[in-house]
Amino acid sequence: MKIFSKLSYVACMLSMIWAASFCPRWERHGGESSLGWDVSGYYWYLPSVFIYHDLKKQSFADAVLQKYEFTGTNFQQGFRLPNGNYVMKYAAGMAVMYTPFFAVAHAVAPFTGYPADGFSKPYLVAISFGSLLMAFLGLWYLRKLLLRYYEDKVVAGVLLLLVIGTNYLNYTAIDGSLSHNWLFTIYVFILLSTDNFYRTYQAKYAILTGLLCGLATLTRPTEIISLLIPLLWQMERLSFSALKDRFLLLRKRWYAVVLTALAFAAIVFIQLLYWKYVSGNWLVYSYEDQGFSWLHPHVFDYALSYKSGWIIYTPMAILFFAGIIPFLRSGKNKLAILLFFAINFYIVSAWDIWWYAGTGGRAMLQSYPVLVFLMAAFIQAVFRIKYLWILVLPVILVFAYVNIWFTVQAHGGQGLYDSECMNKEYFWKVVGRWNVEENIFKLKDSPEVFEGTPESLTMVAKDSTTECLGKDLQFSKKRGFTIKTSPGNWIRVSADFSIQQKEWNIWKMTMFFVSFRKGDQLVKENAMRVHRYLHDGDKKTLYLDIKVPEQPFDTLSVQFWNGDNDKPICINNLELFEFTE
């Protein structure tokens, strides 16, 4: 009956349905919708071909972005070639997989009162629910795959830890229209078809494996490493004799190699044909100035940085590493799984913008069907050692709690997870908490804040000058103050701010700088983005605290920068106070 894994699967489905309803992307607008940012780039092929019949010039793009603002009002889905045509940034694999859901939405749209323009609400709903369906499908067949190698209760545990304990929950139920969710399911089927081939040597499984590896590569070119799975499956060691045996097997089953290669090439040729059509060249590097540092991969940053580290933001990933030793002892298909893990981790950490927006380590998610074999080995080992689960369970529960917390705070709650501005100081002040004082948000921009009630708050300087900053005047006058204070004391600088319109782009928000200087040399500086704390029409007093440094200084400097935005801000009543803890 395999009842435990079935119950686990149902619990996982309910968890994903809850998360999807918590943050319904099909109800959101612009970049927050199910076609926002990267997804619009994956998807853009479909309306270009089937509705606007304009794959080259993209003459419809500006009007669509003005209306829907999936990437603001700027066309970021591709770039213009020297011949005047546009080439899409992302490969066509996701568009291929979206096609059935796009077709349903396009058929339904005329009957719903929404325009059949490829981007209205029926299309958002279709892609959102198609993505959730893809997740359900992938998880069900992952269960069937794992049951071939592990007992029912181990598989049940793996499914629960994967869904409730890792960023899989976010990237299937909420951000499921991104490529990672779909690739996860593709990898499940690659593993299943590969396993079926080595059990039966039937040609149909060789063809299916080639098609699936081709589709993964057509979605993200680096997924060409998926070919390692059929190439190395059932190999348990890396040795001359093992390599010889595999060569002899592939030579004997030469038809399978040919069929896999032909199926793979047929799918990948779709992208080559597109590039030839729009550019005249068979190969185009569509990521422009983004690339890889192959000799200096960002391994530590990718795994452990507070900016977007995989293990920091998905601590349950530690179990993948913890499972390596028991997997080496008793696991199957060791070479395919461990080598794939190592090469994939190297590739994603070599990407120069490894921190790209989203809960840390999202590029690892599509490889989870491979990595869960390691997690399963760990869980199996825990079950076999008497009472070990008593030590492990509390840690797992903490990891799962942290994952739920990140999922909620990334999309709601007090919004304590901020994908753009996380750092060590801010992380440890907010992680696991559901409400914090507004003052804590200043840690996003500065390494310190004063918490509590100041003692002996004494005014030491004041400047009542009013300055209004805007597009034409970005920097305020730099005000320098000579003050007498002692190391360890605090200085609070406050000012009155008034705006008509809030700036939401954090890189354009007005900056408030307070610094200690020795001549022209910067000794210490704190800063804050004032628009974090202002709303349309606000007139508000804000302050920034800075602890007096041990190093000698002669002036305390205050300056404001308007961040190259066209939303005016007026500042006056600048006051400096000294206080102690």
Coordinates of C-alpha atoms in Angstrom, one line a residue:
M1 CA 0.0 0.0 0.0
K2 CA 2.9 2.4 0.7
I3 CA 0.6 4.3 3.0
F4 CA 3.1 6.5 4.7
S5 CA 4.5 8.0 1.5
K6 CA 0.9 8.5 0.2
L7 CA -0.1 10.4 3.3
S8 CA 3.0 12.4 3.1
Y9 CA 2.3 13.3 -0.5
V10 CA -1.2 14.5 0.5
A11 CA 0.2 16.6 3.3
C12 CA 2.7 18.1 0.8
M13 CA 0.0 18.9 -1.7
L14 CA -2.1 20.7 1.0
S15 CA 1.0 22.6 2.1
M16 CA 1.6 23.8 -1.5
I17 CA -2.1 24.7 -1.9
W18 CA -1.9 26.8 1.3
A19 CA 1.2 28.6 0.1
A20 CA -0.3 29.3 -3.3
S21 CA -3.4 30.7 -1.8
F22 CA -1.3 32.7 0.7
C23 CA 0.4 34.5 -2.2
P24 CA -1.8 34.2 -5.4
R25 CA 0.5 35.4 -8.1
W26 CA -2.4 35.4 -10.6
E27 CA -4.0 38.1 -8.6
R28 CA -0.8 40.3 -8.5
H29 CA 0.2 43.0 -11.0
G30 CA 3.5 43.8 -12.8
G31 CA 6.6 42.1 -11.5
E32 CA 4.7 40.5 -8.7
S33 CA 2.4 38.6 -11.1
S34 CA 2.9 35.0 -12.3
L35 CA 4.4 36.5 -15.5
G36 CA 6.7 39.0 -13.7
W37 CA 10.4 39.5 -14.4
D38 CA 12.2 36.3 -15.6
V39 CA 9.0 34.5 -16.3
S40 CA 7.9 37.0 -18.9
G41 CA 11.2 36.4 -20.7
Y42 CA 10.6 32.7 -20.8
Y43 CA 7.0 33.2 -21.9
W44 CA 7.5 36.0 -24.4
Y45 CA 8.0 33.6 -27.4
L46 CA 4.4 32.4 -27.2
P47 CA 2.5 35.7 -27.8
S48 CA 5.3 36.8 -30.2
V49 CA 4.6 33.8 -32.4
F50 CA 1.0 33.0 -32.0
I51 CA -0.7 36.4 -31.4
Y52 CA 1.5 39.2 -32.7
H53 CA 3.4 37.3 -35.3
D54 CA 6.5 39.4 -34.6
L55 CA 9.3 37.3 -33.3
K56 CA 12.0 39.6 -34.7
K57 CA 11.1 43.2 -34.3
Q58 CA 9.0 43.0 -31.1
S59 CA 7.0 46.1 -32.1
F60 CA 4.2 45.2 -29.7
A61 CA 6.5 45.0 -26.7
D62 CA 6.4 48.6 -25.5
A63 CA 2.6 48.7 -25.5
V64 CA 2.4 45.5 -23.5
L65 CA 4.9 46.7 -20.9
Q66 CA 3.2 50.0 -20.6
K67 CA 0.0 48.2 -19.7
Y68 CA 1.2 45.3 -17.6
E69 CA 4.7 46.4 -16.4
F70 CA 6.1 42.8 -16.0
T71 CA 9.6 44.3 -15.9
G72 CA 8.7 47.8 -15.4
T73 CA 8.2 49.7 -18.6
N74 CA 11.6 48.6 -20.0
F75 CA 12.0 45.7 -22.4
Q76 CA 14.3 43.3 -20.5
Q77 CA 13.2 40.1 -22.1
G78 CA 15.8 40.4 -24.9
F79 CA 18.3 42.8 -26.5
R80 CA 18.6 44.4 -29.9
L81 CA 21.1 42.9 -32.4
P82 CA 23.1 44.9 -34.9
N83 CA 20.7 43.9 -37.6
G84 CA 17.8 45.6 -35.8
N85 CA 16.1 42.4 -34.6
Y86 CA 15.7 41.4 -31.0
V87 CA 16.9 38.1 -29.5
M88 CA 15.4 36.7 -26.4
K89 CA 17.6 36.5 -23.4
Y90 CA 16.3 33.1 -22.2
A91 CA 16.1 29.9 -24.2
A92 CA 12.8 28.6 -25.5
G93 CA 12.3 25.5 -23.3
M94 CA 9.9 27.1 -20.8
A95 CA 7.8 28.5 -23.7
V96 CA 7.6 24.9 -25.1
M97 CA 6.3 23.6 -21.7
Y98 CA 4.0 26.6 -21.2
T99 CA 2.3 26.0 -24.6
P100 CA -0.6 23.8 -23.5
F101 CA -1.6 26.2 -20.7
F102 CA -1.1 29.2 -23.0
A103 CA -3.5 27.5 -25.5
V104 CA -6.2 26.9 -22.9
A105 CA -6.0 30.6 -21.7
H106 CA -6.1 31.9 -25.3
A107 CA -9.2 29.8 -26.0
V108 CA -10.9 30.9 -22.8
A109 CA -10.0 34.6 -22.7
P110 CA -12.7 35.8 -25.2
F111 CA -15.4 34.3 -23.0
T112 CA -14.2 35.9 -19.8
G113 CA -14.3 39.6 -20.7
Y114 CA -10.4 39.8 -20.7
P115 CA -8.4 40.6 -23.9
A116 CA -6.9 37.7 -25.7
D117 CA -3.6 39.5 -25.8
G118 CA -1.4 36.8 -24.3
F119 CA -0.9 38.7 -21.0
S120 CA -4.3 39.3 -19.3
K121 CA -5.6 37.5 -16.3
P122 CA -6.6 34.2 -18.0
Y123 CA -3.0 33.7 -19.0
L124 CA -1.7 34.5 -15.5
V125 CA -4.2 32.0 -14.1
A126 CA -3.3 29.3 -16.6
I127 CA 0.5 29.6 -16.0
S128 CA 0.1 29.7 -12.2
F129 CA -2.1 26.6 -12.1
G130 CA -0.1 24.8 -14.8
S131 CA 3.0 25.4 -12.6
L132 CA 1.3 24.0 -9.6
L133 CA 0.1 21.0 -11.6
M134 CA 3.7 20.4 -12.7
A135 CA 4.8 20.4 -9.1
F136 CA 2.2 17.9 -8.1
L137 CA 3.2 15.7 -11.0
G138 CA 6.9 15.9 -10.2
L139 CA 6.4 15.1 -6.5
W140 CA 4.2 12.1 -7.2
Y141 CA 6.7 10.6 -9.6
L142 CA 9.6 11.4 -7.3
R143 CA 7.8 9.3 -4.7
K144 CA 7.5 6.4 -7.2
L145 CA 11.2 6.7 -8.1
L146 CA 12.4 6.8 -4.5
L147 CA 10.3 3.8 -3.5
R148 CA 12.5 1.7 -5.9
Y149 CA 15.5 2.4 -3.6
Y150 CA 14.1 3.2 -0.1
E151 CA 11.4 1.9 2.2
D152 CA 8.1 3.7 2.5
K153 CA 8.7 5.6 5.7
V154 CA 12.0 7.0 4.5
V155 CA 10.3 8.2 1.3
A156 CA 7.5 9.8 3.4
G157 CA 10.1 11.6 5.4
V158 CA 12.0 12.8 2.3
L159 CA 8.8 14.3 0.8
L160 CA 7.9 16.2 3.9
L161 CA 11.4 17.5 4.5
L162 CA 11.7 18.6 0.8
V163 CA 8.4 20.4 0.7
I164 CA 8.0 21.9 4.2
G165 CA 11.7 22.2 4.9
T166 CA 13.3 23.6 1.8
N167 CA 12.8 26.4 -0.7
Y168 CA 11.0 23.9 -2.9
L169 CA 7.8 25.1 -1.2
N170 CA 8.3 28.7 -2.4
Y171 CA 9.5 27.8 -5.9
T172 CA 6.6 25.5 -6.6
A173 CA 3.6 26.9 -4.8
I174 CA 4.3 30.7 -5.1
D175 CA 7.1 31.3 -7.6
G176 CA 6.3 28.1 -9.5
S177 CA 6.2 29.7 -12.9
L178 CA 10.0 30.2 -12.7
S179 CA 12.0 27.5 -14.5
H180 CA 13.2 25.7 -11.4
N181 CA 9.9 24.1 -10.6
W182 CA 9.4 22.8 -14.1
L183 CA 13.0 21.6 -14.4
F184 CA 12.6 19.8 -11.1
T185 CA 9.9 17.7 -12.7
I186 CA 11.9 17.2 -15.9
Y187 CA 14.7 15.8 -13.8
V188 CA 12.4 13.4 -12.0
F189 CA 11.4 12.0 -15.4
I190 CA 15.0 12.0 -16.6
L191 CA 15.9 9.8 -13.6
L192 CA 12.8 7.6 -14.1
S193 CA 13.4 7.0 -17.8
T194 CA 17.1 6.4 -17.2
D195 CA 16.3 3.9 -14.5
N196 CA 13.8 2.2 -16.7
F197 CA 16.3 2.0 -19.5
Y198 CA 18.9 0.3 -17.4
R199 CA 16.3 -2.1 -16.1
T200 CA 15.0 -3.1 -19.5
Y201 CA 17.3 -1.7 -22.2
Q202 CA 14.2 -0.8 -24.3
A203 CA 14.7 1.8 -27.0
K204 CA 11.7 3.9 -26.0
Y205 CA 13.4 4.8 -22.8
A206 CA 16.5 5.9 -24.6
I207 CA 14.5 8.1 -26.8
L208 CA 12.5 9.6 -23.9
T209 CA 15.7 10.2 -21.9
G210 CA 17.2 12.1 -24.9
L211 CA 14.1 14.2 -25.3
L212 CA 14.0 15.1 -21.6
C213 CA 17.7 16.0 -21.4
G214 CA 17.1 18.1 -24.6
L215 CA 14.2 19.9 -23.0
A216 CA 16.2 20.6 -19.8
T217 CA 19.0 22.0 -22.0
L218 CA 16.6 24.0 -24.1
T219 CA 15.3 25.5 -20.8
R220 CA 18.7 26.4 -19.3
P221 CA 21.7 25.6 -21.4
T222 CA 23.8 24.6 -18.4
E223 CA 21.4 21.7 -17.8
I224 CA 23.3 19.9 -20.5
I225 CA 24.9 18.2 -17.5
S226 CA 21.7 16.2 -17.2
L227 CA 23.4 13.9 -19.8
L228 CA 25.6 12.7 -16.9
I229 CA 22.7 10.9 -15.4
P230 CA 22.1 8.4 -18.3
L231 CA 25.8 8.2 -19.0
L232 CA 26.8 7.2 -15.5
W233 CA 23.7 5.5 -14.0
Q234 CA 24.3 2.2 -12.2
M235 CA 28.0 3.0 -11.8
E236 CA 29.2 2.8 -8.2
R237 CA 32.8 3.8 -8.5
L238 CA 35.2 5.7 -10.7
S239 CA 37.9 3.3 -11.9
F240 CA 39.5 2.1 -15.1
S241 CA 37.7 -1.2 -14.9
A242 CA 34.3 0.6 -14.2
L243 CA 34.9 2.9 -17.1
K244 CA 35.8 0.0 -19.4
D245 CA 32.7 -1.9 -18.4
R246 CA 30.5 1.2 -19.2
F247 CA 32.2 1.6 -22.5
L248 CA 31.5 -2.0 -23.4
L249 CA 27.9 -1.7 -22.3
L250 CA 27.3 1.4 -24.4
R251 CA 29.1 -0.2 -27.4
K252 CA 26.8 -3.2 -27.1
R253 CA 23.7 -0.9 -26.8
W254 CA 25.0 1.4 -29.5
Y255 CA 21.4 1.9 -30.8
A256 CA 20.5 3.5 -27.4
V257 CA 23.3 6.0 -27.6
V258 CA 22.3 7.0 -31.1
L259 CA 18.7 7.3 -30.3
T260 CA 19.4 9.3 -27.2
A261 CA 21.7 11.7 -29.1
L262 CA 19.3 12.1 -32.0
A263 CA 16.4 12.9 -29.6
F264 CA 18.5 15.3 -27.6
A265 CA 19.7 17.1 -30.7
A266 CA 16.2 17.4 -32.2
I267 CA 15.0 19.3 -29.1
V268 CA 18.1 21.6 -28.8
F269 CA 17.8 22.4 -32.5
I270 CA 14.7 24.4 -31.7
Q271 CA 16.9 27.0 -30.1
L272 CA 19.6 27.0 -32.8
L273 CA 16.8 27.5 -35.4
Y274 CA 15.5 30.4 -33.5
W275 CA 18.9 32.1 -33.2
K276 CA 19.5 31.6 -37.0
Y277 CA 16.1 33.1 -37.8
V278 CA 16.5 36.3 -35.8
S279 CA 20.3 36.8 -36.0
G280 CA 21.6 35.0 -39.0
N281 CA 23.9 33.0 -36.7
W282 CA 23.5 29.5 -35.4
L283 CA 24.9 30.5 -32.0
V284 CA 24.1 33.6 -30.0
Y285 CA 25.2 34.4 -26.4
S286 CA 22.1 36.1 -25.2
Y287 CA 23.2 37.0 -21.6
E288 CA 25.3 39.9 -22.9
D289 CA 27.7 40.9 -20.1
Q290 CA 26.6 38.2 -17.6
G291 CA 28.9 35.2 -17.5
F292 CA 30.9 32.7 -15.4
S293 CA 34.1 32.9 -13.3
W294 CA 35.2 29.3 -14.0
L295 CA 38.5 29.7 -12.3
H296 CA 37.2 31.5 -9.3
P297 CA 33.7 30.1 -8.5
H298 CA 31.8 31.9 -5.6
V299 CA 31.5 28.6 -3.6
F300 CA 31.5 30.1 -0.1
D301 CA 29.3 33.1 -1.1
Y302 CA 26.8 30.9 -2.9
A303 CA 26.5 28.5 0.0
L304 CA 26.9 30.7 3.1
S305 CA 26.6 34.4 2.4
Y306 CA 24.0 36.3 4.2
K307 CA 23.2 38.1 0.9
S308 CA 21.6 35.0 -0.7
G309 CA 23.4 31.9 0.6
W310 CA 21.8 28.5 -0.2
I311 CA 22.4 26.9 3.2
I312 CA 21.8 30.2 5.2
Y313 CA 18.3 30.5 3.6
T314 CA 17.6 26.8 3.2
P315 CA 19.3 25.2 6.2
M316 CA 17.6 21.9 5.5
A317 CA 20.1 21.6 2.6
I318 CA 22.6 20.6 5.2
L319 CA 21.0 17.1 5.1
F320 CA 22.1 16.7 1.5
F321 CA 25.7 17.0 2.7
A322 CA 25.0 15.0 5.8
G323 CA 23.7 12.2 3.6
I324 CA 27.0 11.8 1.6
I325 CA 28.7 9.4 4.0
P326 CA 25.7 7.0 4.5
F327 CA 25.0 7.2 0.8
L328 CA 28.6 6.2 0.0
R329 CA 28.1 3.2 2.3
S330 CA 24.8 1.9 1.0
G331 CA 23.4 4.1 -1.8
K332 CA 23.0 3.1 -5.4
N333 CA 24.1 4.9 -8.6
K334 CA 26.8 6.7 -6.6
L335 CA 28.9 8.1 -9.5
A336 CA 25.9 9.7 -11.3
I337 CA 24.5 11.3 -8.2
L338 CA 27.6 12.5 -6.5
L339 CA 29.4 13.7 -9.7
F340 CA 26.2 15.5 -10.9
F341 CA 26.0 17.2 -7.4
A342 CA 29.6 18.4 -7.5
I343 CA 29.5 19.6 -11.1
N344 CA 26.1 21.3 -10.8
F345 CA 27.2 23.1 -7.6
Y346 CA 30.3 24.3 -9.3
I347 CA 28.4 25.7 -12.3
V348 CA 25.8 27.6 -10.2
S349 CA 28.4 29.0 -7.9
A350 CA 30.6 30.1 -10.9
W351 CA 27.8 32.3 -12.2
D352 CA 28.9 35.9 -11.6
I353 CA 25.5 37.1 -10.4
W354 CA 25.1 34.1 -8.0
W355 CA 23.0 36.2 -5.7
Y356 CA 20.2 36.9 -8.1
A357 CA 16.9 37.8 -6.5
G358 CA 15.0 35.2 -4.6
T359 CA 15.4 33.0 -1.6
G360 CA 19.0 31.8 -1.6
G361 CA 20.2 28.9 -3.7
R362 CA 17.2 28.8 -6.1
A363 CA 19.4 27.5 -8.9
M364 CA 20.0 24.3 -7.0
L365 CA 16.3 23.5 -6.8
Q366 CA 16.0 21.7 -10.1
S367 CA 18.8 19.3 -8.9
Y368 CA 16.8 18.3 -5.8
P369 CA 15.5 15.1 -7.4
V370 CA 19.1 14.0 -7.6
L371 CA 20.1 15.3 -4.2
V372 CA 17.1 13.7 -2.3
F373 CA 18.9 10.4 -2.7
L374 CA 21.5 11.8 -0.3
M375 CA 18.8 13.0 2.1
A376 CA 17.1 9.6 1.9
A377 CA 20.3 7.9 2.9
F378 CA 20.6 10.2 5.9
I379 CA 17.0 9.6 7.0
Q380 CA 17.5 5.9 6.5
A381 CA 20.6 6.0 8.7
V382 CA 18.8 7.9 11.4
F383 CA 16.0 5.3 11.5
R384 CA 18.5 2.5 11.8
I385 CA 20.4 3.9 14.8
K386 CA 18.3 3.6 17.9
Y387 CA 17.1 6.9 19.4
L388 CA 19.2 9.0 17.1
W389 CA 16.0 10.5 15.8
I390 CA 15.5 12.1 19.2
L391 CA 18.6 14.3 18.6
V392 CA 17.9 14.9 14.9
L393 CA 14.2 15.8 15.1
P394 CA 14.5 19.1 17.0
V395 CA 17.1 20.3 14.4
I396 CA 14.9 19.3 11.5
L397 CA 11.9 21.1 13.1
V398 CA 14.0 24.3 13.5
F399 CA 15.1 24.1 9.9
A400 CA 11.5 23.6 8.8
Y401 CA 10.3 26.5 10.9
V402 CA 12.9 28.7 9.4
N403 CA 11.8 27.7 5.9
I404 CA 8.2 28.5 6.6
W405 CA 9.2 31.8 8.1
F406 CA 11.2 32.8 5.0
T407 CA 8.4 31.7 2.7
V408 CA 5.8 33.9 4.6
Q409 CA 8.1 36.9 5.1
A410 CA 9.2 36.9 1.5
H411 CA 5.7 37.4 0.4
G412 CA 3.7 38.9 3.3
G413 CA 3.8 39.3 7.1
Q414 CA 6.0 42.2 8.1
G415 CA 8.1 41.5 5.0
L416 CA 11.2 40.8 7.1
Y417 CA 12.9 38.9 4.3
D418 CA 14.3 41.4 1.8
S419 CA 16.0 39.7 -1.1
E420 CA 17.9 42.8 -2.1
C421 CA 19.3 44.0 1.3
M422 CA 20.0 41.0 3.6
N423 CA 23.2 41.1 5.6
K424 CA 24.6 39.4 8.7
E425 CA 23.5 42.0 11.2
Y426 CA 19.9 42.3 9.9
F427 CA 19.6 38.5 9.4
W428 CA 20.2 37.6 13.0
K429 CA 17.9 40.4 14.3
V430 CA 14.9 39.2 12.3
V431 CA 15.2 35.5 11.5
G432 CA 12.4 33.5 13.0
R433 CA 10.6 36.5 14.4
W434 CA 7.2 37.7 13.2
N435 CA 7.4 41.4 14.3
V436 CA 10.3 43.7 14.9
E437 CA 10.6 47.4 15.7
E438 CA 10.9 49.7 12.6
N439 CA 14.3 50.8 13.8
I440 CA 15.7 47.3 13.1
F441 CA 15.1 47.9 9.3
K442 CA 18.0 50.4 9.5
L443 CA 20.4 47.4 9.7
K444 CA 19.7 46.8 6.0
D445 CA 21.8 49.8 5.3
S446 CA 24.1 50.2 8.3
P447 CA 25.9 47.7 10.6
E448 CA 24.5 49.0 13.8
V449 CA 21.4 50.4 15.5
F450 CA 20.7 51.6 19.0
E451 CA 17.9 49.6 20.7
G452 CA 16.2 50.8 23.7
T453 CA 15.7 54.2 25.3
P454 CA 18.7 56.6 25.2
E455 CA 20.0 58.1 28.4
S456 CA 21.1 61.7 28.8
L457 CA 20.0 62.8 25.3
T458 CA 21.7 66.1 24.9
M459 CA 21.6 68.4 21.8
V460 CA 25.0 69.2 20.5
A461 CA 24.3 71.0 17.2
K462 CA 21.5 72.2 15.0
D463 CA 21.0 73.5 11.4
S464 CA 17.6 74.8 10.4
T465 CA 18.5 75.2 6.7
T466 CA 15.9 73.8 4.3
E467 CA 17.0 71.9 1.2
C468 CA 14.9 70.3 -1.5
L469 CA 16.5 67.7 -3.6
G470 CA 15.2 66.4 -7.0
K471 CA 16.3 65.3 -10.4
D472 CA 18.4 68.4 -11.0
L473 CA 19.8 68.6 -7.5
Q474 CA 20.8 65.2 -6.2
F475 CA 23.3 66.0 -3.4
S476 CA 22.7 68.2 -0.4
K477 CA 25.3 70.4 1.0
K478 CA 27.8 68.4 3.1
R479 CA 27.4 69.7 6.7
G480 CA 30.4 69.3 9.0
F481 CA 30.2 69.6 12.8
T482 CA 32.9 69.7 15.3
I483 CA 31.8 68.0 18.5
K484 CA 33.4 66.8 21.7
T485 CA 32.4 63.3 22.7
S486 CA 33.9 60.1 23.9
P487 CA 34.3 56.7 22.2
G488 CA 31.4 54.4 23.0
N489 CA 28.9 57.2 23.2
W490 CA 26.2 57.5 20.5
I491 CA 25.3 60.4 18.2
R492 CA 21.8 60.7 17.0
V493 CA 21.2 62.8 13.9
S494 CA 17.6 63.7 13.1
A495 CA 15.9 65.7 10.4
D496 CA 12.4 66.5 9.1
F497 CA 11.6 65.0 5.7
S498 CA 8.6 65.8 3.5
I499 CA 7.7 64.1 0.2
Q500 CA 4.8 64.1 -2.2
Q501 CA 5.4 60.6 -3.7
K502 CA 7.2 57.6 -2.3
E503 CA 10.2 56.1 -4.2
W504 CA 9.9 52.3 -4.3
N505 CA 13.1 51.4 -6.1
I506 CA 15.6 50.9 -3.4
W507 CA 18.5 52.0 -5.6
K508 CA 16.9 55.4 -6.1
M509 CA 15.8 56.0 -2.6
T510 CA 17.1 59.1 -0.9
M511 CA 20.2 58.2 1.2
F512 CA 20.9 59.8 4.6
F513 CA 24.7 59.6 5.4
V514 CA 26.3 60.3 8.8
S515 CA 30.1 59.9 9.0
F516 CA 33.1 60.6 11.2
R517 CA 36.1 62.0 9.3
K518 CA 39.7 62.8 10.0
G519 CA 40.5 65.5 7.5
D520 CA 39.4 63.9 4.1
Q521 CA 39.8 60.4 5.5
L522 CA 36.6 58.4 6.3
V523 CA 36.8 56.9 9.7
K524 CA 33.2 55.5 10.0
E525 CA 29.9 55.9 8.2
N526 CA 26.3 54.8 8.8
A527 CA 23.5 55.3 6.2
M528 CA 19.8 54.7 5.7
R529 CA 17.3 54.9 2.9
V530 CA 14.7 57.3 4.1
H531 CA 12.0 56.3 1.7
R532 CA 11.7 53.0 3.5
Y533 CA 10.0 54.9 6.3
L534 CA 8.0 57.5 4.2
H535 CA 4.8 57.2 2.2
D536 CA 2.9 59.5 -0.2
G537 CA 2.4 63.0 1.3
D538 CA 4.4 62.2 4.4
K539 CA 6.0 64.9 6.7
K540 CA 8.1 62.9 9.2
T541 CA 11.0 63.2 11.5
L542 CA 13.6 60.4 11.0
Y543 CA 16.8 59.8 12.8
L544 CA 20.0 57.8 12.3
D545 CA 22.3 56.7 15.2
I546 CA 26.0 56.1 15.0
K547 CA 28.4 54.9 17.7
V548 CA 31.4 57.1 18.4
P549 CA 34.5 55.2 17.1
E550 CA 37.7 54.5 19.0
Q551 CA 39.7 56.0 16.1
P552 CA 40.5 59.7 16.3
F553 CA 38.3 62.1 14.2
D554 CA 37.8 65.8 13.9
T555 CA 34.4 66.3 12.2
L556 CA 31.0 64.6 12.0
S557 CA 29.6 65.0 8.5
V558 CA 26.0 64.8 7.4
Q559 CA 24.8 64.6 3.8
F560 CA 21.8 63.5 1.7
W561 CA 21.7 62.1 -1.8
N562 CA 18.5 61.8 -3.8
G563 CA 19.3 58.7 -5.7
D564 CA 18.8 59.9 -9.2
N565 CA 15.0 59.9 -8.9
D566 CA 12.5 62.6 -10.0
K567 CA 10.5 62.5 -6.8
P568 CA 11.4 65.7 -4.8
I569 CA 12.2 65.5 -1.1
C570 CA 12.6 68.5 1.3
I571 CA 14.8 68.3 4.4
N572 CA 15.1 70.7 7.3
N573 CA 15.5 71.0 11.0
L574 CA 18.7 69.0 11.2
E575 CA 19.6 68.2 14.9
L576 CA 22.5 66.3 16.5
F577 CA 22.2 64.7 19.9
E578 CA 24.7 62.8 22.1
F579 CA 23.6 60.0 24.4
T580 CA 24.9 57.0 26.3
E581 CA 23.5 53.5 26.5

